[in-house]
Amino acid sequence: MTSPIQPNKTYGVLHTESFFSFLGFAKKIGSDEPQKIDVYLDDKLIDTIEANKFIEKIDDMYDVENQAFTYNLPLQYVGKKATISFKNHVSQDELLNSPYTLIDKNHEKFNEAKFMHSLNEPISEELKNMYKPNSIGFLATKENLEDEEFVEYIEYISDNFKNNEINCFYYSGAPNSNKILKNIQNIKFIFINSIKDILPNIEIYIHNLNIQNNKLRDRILFDFNNIFCITFIKTISNLTLEEHSKISMKPGFPYYDNPSYFGFNNEDVKLSNGNMHTLVHSKICGKSVKLDLMQTIRECSILHIKNALKRKEYKEYVKMLNFKFKQYKEDK
C-alpha cells in the first residue's frame, strides 16, 4: 500500500484511467473534510470538482476511503491538443502526475480513445431501450482480430445463425481484410465513434473476456434493456457444462453459498443435483426442458442466443441474475 503522506500538507494523486478519463484523490492531513480540485485546460479553469467518493481501486492503493474522485473530459474538449491540470482548489498545488498532455484527433489512438470515452457518457432512456432485432455484433479491435480462438468463435456463431446479420464494429483499421472474417457470408462492417453507434445495430453482443476492456460489456449487462451479452472465455470454452459446474459450484461461489438470494428455492436446488447450469436453465425454461450437460460452454452459447432472440423474458431473467450477482459481490 502506498502512503505519500507528508505532515501538515494537503496532497493528492492523479491517475489516467483512459485517454480522457481520470481518477485520483485529494486529502488534507488530519482532516476528513472533502477537498476541492480545480481542473484547468491550458491554464484556463474549466471545472471544479470535489474529492468525496469511495473508489476501491484508489482506496486499495492509498487508503483514503471517501476522498477520491473521477473526472471525464467534457466532449467539447475532446480532439483538441491541450494540457489538462488538476490542482488543489485552495493551495493551487498540482496533484502528483498532473499535468497530463491530451491527444488530439490526429493521434493514431484517437478513435479508440474517443470510443472508450463514450462508455462514460450518460445514456438517454430512449437509447437504453434501443436495439436491432436478430442482429449479432462484436468489437473488431486489433487485439480481438489477432485472437484466433475468438475469431474462430465468431465464425462458429455465424455458421449457426446464417440468417442473422453479423455486425463487425470497428473504430480504426479495416477489418474486412481479416482472412477468417472473409468466410462469414452474413457479415457487415460498421465504423463506430461511440457506444451510441452500436446500440441501434445489435440484439446480441459477443464479448471477448480474455482481451477486451470490460467497460462495454458492463454497460450492456447493466444499462441496456434489450441487448443480450454472450461472453467468450477461452479457458472454459471447451469444458462441458458438467465439468464447469464441478469447478465453480463450491463454497465461495454465490449460487452455492446463497441460492435463495438469486430466487432459487430448496426444490430448485434439489432437482439441479448440484449443477449450476441446470439450476438456472430449469428456473427459466421449466423443469421439463432438459439440459444436455455433456455439451460444451461453447456449444451452449448457441442455445443462449436462440433463447434470447426468441424470448424477451429470457433476456430479462439473465439480466436480473447479472444484477443480483454484481450486487451480491459488492455487499460482501
Coordinates of C-alpha atoms in Angstrom, one line a residue:
M1 CA 0.0 0.0 0.0
T2 CA 1.4 3.4 -0.9
S3 CA 1.1 6.3 1.5
P4 CA 2.7 9.5 0.1
I5 CA 1.9 11.4 3.3
Q6 CA 3.8 14.5 4.5
P7 CA 2.8 16.1 7.8
N8 CA 0.8 19.4 7.7
K9 CA 0.1 19.2 3.9
T10 CA -2.7 18.8 1.5
Y11 CA -1.8 16.2 -1.0
G12 CA -3.3 14.2 -3.9
V13 CA -2.5 11.9 -6.8
L14 CA -3.9 11.8 -10.3
H15 CA -4.2 8.6 -12.4
T16 CA -5.2 8.3 -16.0
E17 CA -8.0 5.7 -16.5
S18 CA -8.1 6.2 -20.3
F19 CA -7.1 9.0 -22.6
F20 CA -9.8 11.4 -21.5
S21 CA -10.9 9.8 -18.1
F22 CA -9.1 10.4 -14.8
L23 CA -9.3 9.3 -11.2
G24 CA -7.4 10.1 -8.1
F25 CA -7.7 11.5 -4.6
A26 CA -7.1 14.6 -2.5
K27 CA -6.7 14.7 1.2
K28 CA -5.8 17.2 3.9
I29 CA -3.6 15.8 6.8
G30 CA -5.6 15.5 10.0
S31 CA -9.0 16.3 8.3
D32 CA -11.8 14.3 6.7
E33 CA -13.2 17.4 5.0
P34 CA -13.6 16.8 1.3
Q35 CA -11.1 18.7 -0.8
K36 CA -12.0 20.6 -4.0
I37 CA -9.9 20.2 -7.1
D38 CA -9.7 22.8 -9.9
V39 CA -9.4 21.4 -13.4
Y40 CA -7.5 23.5 -16.0
L41 CA -7.1 23.2 -19.7
D42 CA -4.1 25.1 -20.9
D43 CA -4.2 27.2 -17.7
K44 CA -7.9 28.0 -18.2
L45 CA -10.2 26.9 -15.4
I46 CA -12.9 24.6 -16.9
D47 CA -14.2 22.8 -13.8
T48 CA -14.1 22.5 -10.0
I49 CA -14.8 19.0 -8.6
E50 CA -14.9 17.5 -5.1
A51 CA -12.9 14.5 -3.9
N52 CA -15.7 12.8 -1.9
K53 CA -16.1 9.4 -3.5
F54 CA -15.1 5.9 -2.4
I55 CA -13.2 4.2 -5.3
E56 CA -12.0 0.8 -4.4
K57 CA -9.0 0.9 -6.8
I58 CA -7.8 4.2 -5.2
D59 CA -8.5 3.1 -1.6
D60 CA -6.5 -0.1 -2.2
M61 CA -3.5 2.0 -3.3
Y62 CA -3.7 4.9 -0.8
D63 CA -6.2 4.0 2.0
V64 CA -8.1 7.3 1.7
E65 CA -11.7 6.0 1.8
N66 CA -14.2 8.6 0.7
Q67 CA -11.7 11.2 -0.6
A68 CA -11.4 10.0 -4.2
F69 CA -12.7 11.5 -7.4
T70 CA -13.3 10.7 -11.1
Y71 CA -13.3 13.1 -14.0
N72 CA -14.4 12.7 -17.6
L73 CA -13.3 15.4 -20.0
P74 CA -16.3 17.2 -21.4
L75 CA -17.0 16.2 -25.1
Q76 CA -16.4 19.8 -26.4
Y77 CA -12.7 19.5 -25.4
V78 CA -12.1 16.0 -26.9
G79 CA -10.0 16.1 -30.0
K80 CA -8.1 19.3 -29.2
K81 CA -4.4 19.0 -28.3
A82 CA -4.1 20.6 -24.8
T83 CA -2.6 20.1 -21.4
I84 CA -5.0 19.2 -18.5
S85 CA -4.1 20.1 -14.9
F86 CA -5.6 19.1 -11.6
K87 CA -4.8 21.5 -8.7
N88 CA -5.9 21.8 -5.1
H89 CA -8.5 24.5 -5.0
V90 CA -7.0 26.4 -2.1
S91 CA -3.3 26.0 -2.4
Q92 CA -3.2 25.6 -6.2
D93 CA -0.6 22.8 -5.8
E94 CA -0.6 20.3 -8.7
L95 CA -1.6 16.8 -7.8
L96 CA 1.1 14.2 -8.3
N97 CA 1.2 13.1 -12.0
S98 CA -0.5 16.3 -13.1
P99 CA -0.4 17.9 -15.7
Y100 CA -1.2 15.5 -18.4
T101 CA -1.0 16.1 -22.2
L102 CA -4.2 15.2 -24.1
I103 CA -4.1 13.6 -27.5
D104 CA -5.8 15.3 -30.5
K105 CA -7.8 13.9 -33.4
N106 CA -4.6 13.3 -35.4
H107 CA -3.2 10.9 -32.9
E108 CA -3.2 7.2 -34.0
K109 CA -5.1 6.2 -30.9
F110 CA -7.7 9.0 -31.1
N111 CA -10.6 6.9 -32.5
E112 CA -10.1 4.3 -29.8
A113 CA -9.8 6.9 -27.1
K114 CA -13.0 8.7 -28.3
F115 CA -14.9 5.4 -28.3
M116 CA -13.7 4.4 -24.8
H117 CA -14.6 7.9 -23.5
S118 CA -18.1 7.4 -24.8
L119 CA -18.6 4.5 -22.4
N120 CA -18.6 7.0 -19.6
E121 CA -21.4 9.1 -21.1
P122 CA -24.9 9.1 -19.7
I123 CA -27.4 7.4 -22.0
S124 CA -31.0 8.6 -22.6
E125 CA -33.9 6.3 -21.8
E126 CA -34.7 6.1 -25.5
L127 CA -31.2 4.7 -26.2
K128 CA -31.4 2.3 -23.2
N129 CA -34.3 0.6 -25.0
M130 CA -32.8 0.7 -28.5
Y131 CA -31.7 -2.5 -30.3
K132 CA -31.9 -4.2 -33.7
P133 CA -33.8 -7.5 -33.6
N134 CA -32.0 -10.6 -34.7
S135 CA -28.6 -8.8 -35.1
I136 CA -25.4 -10.2 -33.6
G137 CA -22.3 -7.9 -33.1
F138 CA -18.8 -7.9 -31.8
L139 CA -16.0 -5.4 -31.5
A140 CA -13.2 -5.8 -34.1
T141 CA -10.3 -4.3 -32.3
K142 CA -6.8 -5.2 -33.4
E143 CA -6.4 -7.4 -30.3
N144 CA -9.7 -9.2 -30.9
L145 CA -8.8 -10.0 -34.5
E146 CA -5.4 -11.3 -33.6
D147 CA -7.0 -13.7 -31.1
E148 CA -7.5 -16.7 -33.4
E149 CA -9.8 -18.6 -31.0
F150 CA -12.1 -15.6 -30.7
V151 CA -12.3 -15.0 -34.4
E152 CA -13.0 -18.7 -34.9
Y153 CA -15.7 -18.5 -32.3
I154 CA -17.3 -15.6 -34.3
E155 CA -17.2 -17.8 -37.4
Y156 CA -18.8 -20.6 -35.3
I157 CA -21.6 -18.3 -34.2
S158 CA -22.2 -17.1 -37.8
D159 CA -22.4 -20.7 -39.0
N160 CA -25.2 -21.4 -36.6
F161 CA -27.0 -18.1 -37.4
K162 CA -26.8 -17.9 -41.2
N163 CA -30.0 -15.9 -41.4
N164 CA -28.9 -13.3 -38.9
E165 CA -26.8 -10.2 -39.6
I166 CA -23.3 -10.4 -38.0
N167 CA -22.2 -6.8 -37.4
C168 CA -18.4 -6.2 -37.1
F169 CA -17.9 -2.9 -35.2
Y170 CA -14.6 -1.1 -35.6
Y171 CA -13.1 2.3 -34.8
S172 CA -9.8 2.0 -36.6
G173 CA -8.2 -0.2 -39.3
A174 CA -10.0 -2.1 -42.0
P175 CA -11.2 -5.5 -40.5
N176 CA -12.6 -6.6 -43.8
S177 CA -9.1 -7.8 -44.7
N178 CA -9.2 -10.5 -42.0
K179 CA -9.0 -13.9 -43.7
I180 CA -11.4 -15.7 -41.3
L181 CA -13.9 -12.9 -41.4
K182 CA -14.0 -13.2 -45.2
N183 CA -15.5 -16.7 -44.7
I184 CA -18.6 -15.1 -43.0
Q185 CA -21.2 -14.5 -45.7
N186 CA -23.6 -12.6 -43.5
I187 CA -21.1 -10.1 -42.0
K188 CA -21.5 -6.3 -42.1
F189 CA -18.7 -3.8 -41.2
I190 CA -19.8 -0.8 -39.3
F191 CA -17.5 2.1 -38.3
I192 CA -18.3 3.5 -34.8
N193 CA -17.4 6.7 -33.0
S194 CA -19.2 5.9 -29.7
I195 CA -21.4 3.4 -28.0
K196 CA -24.4 5.2 -29.4
D197 CA -23.4 3.8 -32.8
I198 CA -23.6 0.2 -31.5
L199 CA -26.9 0.3 -29.8
P200 CA -29.2 0.5 -32.9
N201 CA -27.3 -2.3 -34.6
I202 CA -27.4 -5.3 -32.2
E203 CA -29.5 -7.5 -30.1
I204 CA -26.7 -10.0 -29.2
Y205 CA -23.3 -8.7 -28.2
I206 CA -20.3 -11.1 -28.2
H207 CA -17.6 -10.1 -25.7
N208 CA -14.0 -11.4 -25.5
L209 CA -13.2 -11.6 -21.8
N210 CA -9.6 -12.6 -22.5
I211 CA -8.7 -9.5 -24.5
Q212 CA -11.2 -6.7 -24.2
N213 CA -11.7 -3.9 -21.7
N214 CA -14.8 -4.8 -19.8
K215 CA -16.4 -1.4 -19.8
L216 CA -18.5 -2.0 -22.9
R217 CA -19.6 -5.4 -21.5
D218 CA -20.6 -3.9 -18.2
R219 CA -22.7 -1.1 -19.9
I220 CA -24.5 -3.7 -21.9
L221 CA -25.0 -6.1 -19.0
F222 CA -26.4 -3.4 -16.6
D223 CA -27.6 -0.4 -18.6
F224 CA -29.4 -1.5 -21.7
N225 CA -32.7 -3.3 -21.6
N226 CA -32.9 -5.2 -24.8
I227 CA -29.3 -6.2 -25.6
F228 CA -28.1 -9.7 -24.5
C229 CA -24.4 -10.3 -23.8
I230 CA -22.5 -13.5 -24.6
T231 CA -19.1 -13.7 -23.0
F232 CA -16.4 -15.8 -24.7
I233 CA -13.9 -17.1 -22.2
K234 CA -11.1 -19.0 -23.8
T235 CA -10.1 -21.0 -20.8
I236 CA -13.5 -22.6 -20.2
S237 CA -14.9 -22.6 -23.8
N238 CA -14.3 -26.3 -24.3
L239 CA -15.4 -27.5 -20.9
T240 CA -18.6 -29.4 -20.7
L241 CA -21.4 -27.9 -18.5
E242 CA -20.8 -30.7 -16.1
E243 CA -17.1 -30.0 -15.8
H244 CA -17.6 -26.3 -15.5
S245 CA -20.1 -26.7 -12.7
K246 CA -17.9 -29.0 -10.7
I247 CA -15.1 -26.4 -10.9
S248 CA -17.4 -23.5 -9.9
M249 CA -20.1 -24.8 -7.7
K250 CA -18.1 -24.8 -4.4
P251 CA -18.0 -22.8 -1.2
G252 CA -17.3 -19.2 -2.1
F253 CA -19.4 -19.2 -5.2
P254 CA -22.6 -17.2 -4.8
Y255 CA -25.1 -19.7 -6.2
Y256 CA -23.6 -22.3 -3.8
D257 CA -23.4 -20.1 -0.7
N258 CA -26.8 -18.4 -1.0
P259 CA -29.1 -19.8 -3.7
S260 CA -32.2 -18.1 -2.2
Y261 CA -30.6 -14.7 -2.8
F262 CA -31.0 -15.4 -6.6
G263 CA -34.5 -16.7 -6.3
F264 CA -33.7 -20.5 -6.1
N265 CA -35.7 -22.4 -3.6
N266 CA -34.9 -25.8 -2.0
E267 CA -36.8 -27.7 -4.6
D268 CA -34.8 -26.0 -7.4
V269 CA -31.5 -26.8 -5.7
K270 CA -32.5 -30.4 -5.1
L271 CA -33.6 -31.0 -8.7
S272 CA -30.5 -29.4 -10.1
N273 CA -28.4 -32.2 -8.4
G274 CA -25.7 -29.6 -7.6
N275 CA -25.3 -28.4 -11.2
M276 CA -25.4 -24.6 -11.6
H277 CA -26.3 -24.7 -15.3
T278 CA -29.3 -27.0 -14.6
L279 CA -30.3 -24.7 -11.7
V280 CA -30.5 -21.7 -13.9
H281 CA -31.9 -23.4 -17.0
S282 CA -34.8 -25.2 -15.2
K283 CA -35.8 -22.0 -13.5
I284 CA -36.3 -20.1 -16.7
C285 CA -37.1 -22.8 -19.3
G286 CA -39.1 -25.1 -17.0
K287 CA -38.2 -28.3 -15.2
S288 CA -39.5 -30.4 -18.1
V289 CA -36.9 -28.9 -20.5
K290 CA -33.8 -31.0 -20.0
L291 CA -30.3 -29.5 -20.5
D292 CA -27.5 -31.7 -22.0
L293 CA -24.7 -31.4 -19.5
M294 CA -22.2 -33.0 -21.9
Q295 CA -22.3 -30.1 -24.3
T296 CA -19.5 -27.6 -24.0
I297 CA -19.8 -24.0 -22.9
R298 CA -19.1 -23.0 -26.5
E299 CA -22.0 -25.2 -27.8
C300 CA -24.4 -24.0 -25.0
S301 CA -23.8 -20.4 -26.1
I302 CA -25.8 -21.2 -29.2
L303 CA -28.7 -22.2 -27.0
H304 CA -28.4 -19.0 -25.0
I305 CA -28.5 -16.9 -28.2
K306 CA -31.5 -18.8 -29.6
N307 CA -33.4 -18.3 -26.4
A308 CA -32.5 -14.6 -26.2
L309 CA -33.6 -14.0 -29.7
K310 CA -36.9 -15.8 -29.2
R311 CA -37.9 -14.7 -25.7
K312 CA -37.7 -11.2 -24.2
E313 CA -38.3 -12.7 -20.7
Y314 CA -35.2 -14.9 -21.2
K315 CA -33.1 -11.7 -21.6
E316 CA -34.8 -10.1 -18.7
Y317 CA -34.2 -13.1 -16.4
V318 CA -30.5 -13.4 -17.3
K319 CA -30.0 -9.6 -16.8
M320 CA -31.7 -9.9 -13.4
L321 CA -29.2 -12.6 -12.4
N322 CA -26.3 -10.4 -13.5
F323 CA -27.6 -7.6 -11.4
K324 CA -28.0 -9.8 -8.4
F325 CA -24.6 -11.3 -8.9
K326 CA -23.0 -7.9 -9.0
Q327 CA -24.9 -6.7 -6.0
Y328 CA -24.1 -9.8 -4.0
K329 CA -20.3 -9.4 -4.6
E330 CA -20.5 -5.6 -3.7
D331 CA -22.3 -6.4 -0.5
K332 CA -19.8 -9.0 0.6

